CSV table of C-alpha atoms and ligand atoms in Angstrom, one decimal:
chain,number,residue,atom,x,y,z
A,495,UNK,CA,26.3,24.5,20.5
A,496,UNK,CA,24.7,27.6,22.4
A,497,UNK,CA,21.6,26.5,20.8
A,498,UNK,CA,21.8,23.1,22.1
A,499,UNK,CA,22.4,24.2,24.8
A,500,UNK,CA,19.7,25.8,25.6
A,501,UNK,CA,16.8,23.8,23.6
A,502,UNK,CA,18.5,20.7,25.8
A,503,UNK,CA,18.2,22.5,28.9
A,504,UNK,CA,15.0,23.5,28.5
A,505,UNK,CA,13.5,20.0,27.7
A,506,UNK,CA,13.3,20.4,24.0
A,507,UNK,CA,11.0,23.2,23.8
A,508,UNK,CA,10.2,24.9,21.0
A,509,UNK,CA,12.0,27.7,18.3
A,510,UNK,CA,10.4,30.8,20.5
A,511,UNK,CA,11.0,29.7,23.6
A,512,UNK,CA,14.7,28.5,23.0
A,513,UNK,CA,15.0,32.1,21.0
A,514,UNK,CA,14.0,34.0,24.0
A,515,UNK,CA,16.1,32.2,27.0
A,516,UNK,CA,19.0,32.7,24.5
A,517,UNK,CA,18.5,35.8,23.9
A,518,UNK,CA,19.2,36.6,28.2
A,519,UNK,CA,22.8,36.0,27.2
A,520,UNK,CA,23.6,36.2,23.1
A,521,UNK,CA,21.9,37.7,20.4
A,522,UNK,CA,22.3,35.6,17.4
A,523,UNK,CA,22.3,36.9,13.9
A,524,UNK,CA,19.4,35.6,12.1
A,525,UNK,CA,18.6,33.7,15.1
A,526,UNK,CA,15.2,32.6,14.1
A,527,UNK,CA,17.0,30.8,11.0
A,528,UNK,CA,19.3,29.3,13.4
A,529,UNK,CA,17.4,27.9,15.8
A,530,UNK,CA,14.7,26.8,13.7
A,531,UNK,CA,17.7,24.8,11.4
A,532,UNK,CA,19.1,23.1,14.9
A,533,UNK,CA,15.8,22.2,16.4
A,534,UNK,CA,15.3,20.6,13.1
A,535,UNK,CA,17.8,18.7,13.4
A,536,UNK,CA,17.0,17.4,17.0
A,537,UNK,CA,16.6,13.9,16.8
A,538,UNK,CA,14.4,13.7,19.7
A,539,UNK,CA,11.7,16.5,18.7
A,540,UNK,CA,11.4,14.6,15.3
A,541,UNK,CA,10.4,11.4,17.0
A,542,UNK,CA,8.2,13.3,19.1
A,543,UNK,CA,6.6,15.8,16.5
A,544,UNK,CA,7.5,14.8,13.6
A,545,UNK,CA,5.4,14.4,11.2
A,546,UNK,CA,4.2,11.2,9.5
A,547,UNK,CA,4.1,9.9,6.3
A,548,UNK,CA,1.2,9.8,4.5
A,549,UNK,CA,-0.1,6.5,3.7
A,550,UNK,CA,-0.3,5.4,-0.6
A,551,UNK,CA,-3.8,4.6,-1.3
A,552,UNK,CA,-4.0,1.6,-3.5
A,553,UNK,CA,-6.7,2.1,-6.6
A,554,UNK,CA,-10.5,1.5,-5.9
A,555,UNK,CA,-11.6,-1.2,-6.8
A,556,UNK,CA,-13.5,-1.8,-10.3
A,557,UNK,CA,-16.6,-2.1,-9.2
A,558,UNK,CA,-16.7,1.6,-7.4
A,559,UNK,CA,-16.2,2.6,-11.3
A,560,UNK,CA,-19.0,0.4,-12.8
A,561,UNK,CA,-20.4,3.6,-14.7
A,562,UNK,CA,-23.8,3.6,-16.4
A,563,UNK,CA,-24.8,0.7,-14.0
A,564,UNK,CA,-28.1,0.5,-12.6
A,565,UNK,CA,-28.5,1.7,-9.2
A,566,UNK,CA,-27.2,-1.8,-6.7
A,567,UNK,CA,-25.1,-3.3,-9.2
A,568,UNK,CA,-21.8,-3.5,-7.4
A,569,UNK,CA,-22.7,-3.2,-3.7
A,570,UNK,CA,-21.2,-3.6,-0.2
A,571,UNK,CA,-23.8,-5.2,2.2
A,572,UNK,CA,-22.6,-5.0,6.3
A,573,UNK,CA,-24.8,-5.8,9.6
A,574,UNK,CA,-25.0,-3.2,12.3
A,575,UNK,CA,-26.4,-3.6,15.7
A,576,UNK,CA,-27.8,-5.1,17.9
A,577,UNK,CA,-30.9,-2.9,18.6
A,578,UNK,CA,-32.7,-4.4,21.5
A,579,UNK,CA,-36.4,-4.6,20.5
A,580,UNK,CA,-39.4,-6.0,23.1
A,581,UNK,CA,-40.9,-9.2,22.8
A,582,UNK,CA,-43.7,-9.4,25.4
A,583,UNK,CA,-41.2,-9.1,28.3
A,584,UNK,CA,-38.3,-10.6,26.9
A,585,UNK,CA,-35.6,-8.5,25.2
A,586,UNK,CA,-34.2,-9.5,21.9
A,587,UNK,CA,-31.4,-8.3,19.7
A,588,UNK,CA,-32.4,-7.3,16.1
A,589,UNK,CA,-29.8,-6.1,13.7
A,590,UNK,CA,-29.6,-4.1,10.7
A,591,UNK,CA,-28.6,-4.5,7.5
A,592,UNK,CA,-27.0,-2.4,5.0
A,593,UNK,CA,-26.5,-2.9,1.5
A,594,UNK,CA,-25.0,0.1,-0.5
A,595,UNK,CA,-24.5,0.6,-3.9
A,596,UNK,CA,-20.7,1.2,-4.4
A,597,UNK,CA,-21.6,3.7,-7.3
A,598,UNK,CA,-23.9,6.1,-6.1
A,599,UNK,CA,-23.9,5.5,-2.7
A,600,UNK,CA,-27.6,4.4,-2.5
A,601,UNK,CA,-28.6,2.8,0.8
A,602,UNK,CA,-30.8,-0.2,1.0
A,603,UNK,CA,-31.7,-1.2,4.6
A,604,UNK,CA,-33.1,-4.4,5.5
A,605,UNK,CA,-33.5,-6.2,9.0
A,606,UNK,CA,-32.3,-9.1,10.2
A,607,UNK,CA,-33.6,-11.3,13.3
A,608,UNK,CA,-30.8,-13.1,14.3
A,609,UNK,CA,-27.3,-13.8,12.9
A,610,UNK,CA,-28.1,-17.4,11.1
A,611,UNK,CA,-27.1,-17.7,7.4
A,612,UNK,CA,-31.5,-18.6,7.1
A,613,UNK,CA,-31.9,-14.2,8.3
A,614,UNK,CA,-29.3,-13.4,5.4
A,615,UNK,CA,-30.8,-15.5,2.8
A,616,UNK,CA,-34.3,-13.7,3.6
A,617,UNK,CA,-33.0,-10.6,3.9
A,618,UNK,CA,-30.9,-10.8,0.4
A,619,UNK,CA,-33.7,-12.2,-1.0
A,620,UNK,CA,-36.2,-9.2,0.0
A,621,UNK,CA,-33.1,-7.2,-1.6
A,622,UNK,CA,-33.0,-8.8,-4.7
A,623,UNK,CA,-36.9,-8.8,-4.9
A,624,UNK,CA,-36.6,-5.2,-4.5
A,625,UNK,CA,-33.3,-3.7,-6.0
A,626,UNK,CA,-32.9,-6.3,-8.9
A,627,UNK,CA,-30.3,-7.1,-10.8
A,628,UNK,CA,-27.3,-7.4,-8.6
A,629,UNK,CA,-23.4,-8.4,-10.0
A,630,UNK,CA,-21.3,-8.0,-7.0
A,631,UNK,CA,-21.9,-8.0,-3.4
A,632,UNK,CA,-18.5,-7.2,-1.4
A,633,UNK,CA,-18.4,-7.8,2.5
A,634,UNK,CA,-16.8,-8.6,5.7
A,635,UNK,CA,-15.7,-12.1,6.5
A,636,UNK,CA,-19.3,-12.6,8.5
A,637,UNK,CA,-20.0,-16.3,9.7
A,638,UNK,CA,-24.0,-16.1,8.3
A,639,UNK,CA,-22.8,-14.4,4.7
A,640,UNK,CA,-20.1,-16.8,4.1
A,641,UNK,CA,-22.6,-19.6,5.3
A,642,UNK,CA,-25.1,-18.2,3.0
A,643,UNK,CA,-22.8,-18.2,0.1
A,644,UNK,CA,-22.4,-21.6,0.4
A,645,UNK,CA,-26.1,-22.6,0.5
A,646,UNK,CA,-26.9,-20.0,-2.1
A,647,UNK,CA,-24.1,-21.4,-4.7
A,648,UNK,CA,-25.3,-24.8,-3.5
A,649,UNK,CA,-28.6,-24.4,-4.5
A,650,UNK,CA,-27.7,-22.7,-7.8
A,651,UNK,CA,-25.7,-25.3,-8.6
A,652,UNK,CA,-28.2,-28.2,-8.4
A,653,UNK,CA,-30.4,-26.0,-10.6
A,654,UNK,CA,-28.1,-26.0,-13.0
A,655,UNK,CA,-27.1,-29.5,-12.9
A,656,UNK,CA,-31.1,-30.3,-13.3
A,657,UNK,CA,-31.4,-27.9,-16.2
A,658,UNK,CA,-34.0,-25.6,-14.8
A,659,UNK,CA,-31.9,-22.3,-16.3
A,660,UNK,CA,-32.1,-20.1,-19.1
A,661,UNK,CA,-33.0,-17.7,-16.7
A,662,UNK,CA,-30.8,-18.3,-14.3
A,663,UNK,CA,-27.3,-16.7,-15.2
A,664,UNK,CA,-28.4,-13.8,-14.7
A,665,UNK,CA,-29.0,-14.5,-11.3
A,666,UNK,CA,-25.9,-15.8,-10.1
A,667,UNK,CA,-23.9,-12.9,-7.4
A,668,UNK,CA,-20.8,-13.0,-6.8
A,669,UNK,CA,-19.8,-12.0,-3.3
A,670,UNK,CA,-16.6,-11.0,-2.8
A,671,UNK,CA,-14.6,-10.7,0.9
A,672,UNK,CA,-12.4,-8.9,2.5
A,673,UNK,CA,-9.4,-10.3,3.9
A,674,UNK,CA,-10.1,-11.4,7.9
A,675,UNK,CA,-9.6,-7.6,10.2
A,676,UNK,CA,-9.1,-5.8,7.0
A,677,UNK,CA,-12.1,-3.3,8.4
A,678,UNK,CA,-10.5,-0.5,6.1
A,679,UNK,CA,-11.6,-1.9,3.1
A,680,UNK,CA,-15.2,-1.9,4.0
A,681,UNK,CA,-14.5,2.1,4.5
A,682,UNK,CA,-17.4,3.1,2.1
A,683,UNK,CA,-20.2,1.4,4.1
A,684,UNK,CA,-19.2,1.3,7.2
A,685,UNK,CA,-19.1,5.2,6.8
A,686,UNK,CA,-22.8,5.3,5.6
A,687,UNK,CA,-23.7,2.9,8.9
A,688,UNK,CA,-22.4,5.6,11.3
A,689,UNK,CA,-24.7,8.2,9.0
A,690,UNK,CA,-27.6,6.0,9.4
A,691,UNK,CA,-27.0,5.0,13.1
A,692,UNK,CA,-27.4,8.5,14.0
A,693,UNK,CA,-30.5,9.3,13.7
A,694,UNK,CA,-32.1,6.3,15.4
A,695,UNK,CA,-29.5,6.8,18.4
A,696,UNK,CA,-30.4,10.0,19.0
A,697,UNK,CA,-34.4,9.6,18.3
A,698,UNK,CA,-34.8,6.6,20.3
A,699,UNK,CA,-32.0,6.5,22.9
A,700,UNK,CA,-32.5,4.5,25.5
A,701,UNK,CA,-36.2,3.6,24.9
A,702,UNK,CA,-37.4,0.1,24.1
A,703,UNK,CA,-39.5,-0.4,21.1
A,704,UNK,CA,-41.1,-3.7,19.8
A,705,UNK,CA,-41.1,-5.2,16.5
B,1839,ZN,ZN1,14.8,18.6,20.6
């Protein structure tokens, strides 16, 4: 109750403190022990200062653990940006876009003129021409990827159907989304954008480049 007391009267402060303005009065036997039990105990200081429970982290996913892949095969692809870049006197927005590979951590980086599904498809296909054979691609719920997807599997499928193949299994990606505001599971690129966002935004500041 002395202990209470004073850890009360003193606005829940901590085991020292409480130890010392008791100590004016009482001398406790093992009074560190003591107070350090009580203030334990204190339901307010463990709402204030507790501390929090650690969050489960689920398994990776299995393409982080595609082992003895060729560099790109699983990858996570994100755009980053706007940079503003100078078109005679107009200003425009560029963006960047990053496509890493979820094994090795390889960086790909591409640029994208605007946010249409048309700059994606370009800028995957630039990708592809130079990273080759791709499996997955996992992103963000992004109105121009998911638009892509659709034209991409579109066209594939009419290939198909008019029996160009062979050749073309192979090619077929299968992009994979996260859920809608699920940012945390894009964690292993969106990581690498901050690396590679650096350097430009300390190099160039606030100076306008063109094209
Ligand atoms: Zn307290």
């Amino acid at each position: 109750m002395v202990i209470h007391y004073y850890h009360e009267h003193s606005n829940h402060i901590g085991v020292m403190h409480v130890l010392s303005l008791m100590r004016d009065k009482f001398w406790a036997i093992k009074g560190n022990a003591a107070v350090r039990r009580v203030l334990s105990r204190c339901i307010r200081c463990r709402r204030a200062h507790g501390k929090v429970i650690e969050q489960l982290m689920a398994d990776l996913p299995p393409d982080r653990m595609e082992l003895g892949k060729p560099p790109f095969y699983c990858n996570g692809v994100n755009l980053f940006g706007p940079f503003f870049v100078k078109r005679g006197r107009a200003q425009i927005k560029h963006w960047g876009v990053i496509f890493t590979c979820l094994n090795m951590r390889a960086i790909h980086l591409e640029e994208a003129s605007n946010l249409k599904s048309d700059s994606f498809i370009s800028v995957f296909r630039r990708f592809l021409a130079r990273c080759g054979q791709v499996k997955t691609v996992r992103c963000d719920c992004g109105t121009n990827i998911v638009e892509s997807r659709k034209v991409l599997d579109s066209s594939y499928e009419f290939l198909v159907e008019n029996k160009v193949p062979n050749e073309l299994p192979r090619c077929w990606v299968e992009f994979i989304f996260n859920p809608p505001g699920a940012s945390h599971f894009a964690g292993a690129w969106e990581q690498l954008i901050g690396t590679v966002r650096r350097v430009p935004d300390i190099v160039i500041g606030t100076q306008q480049l063109d094209y």
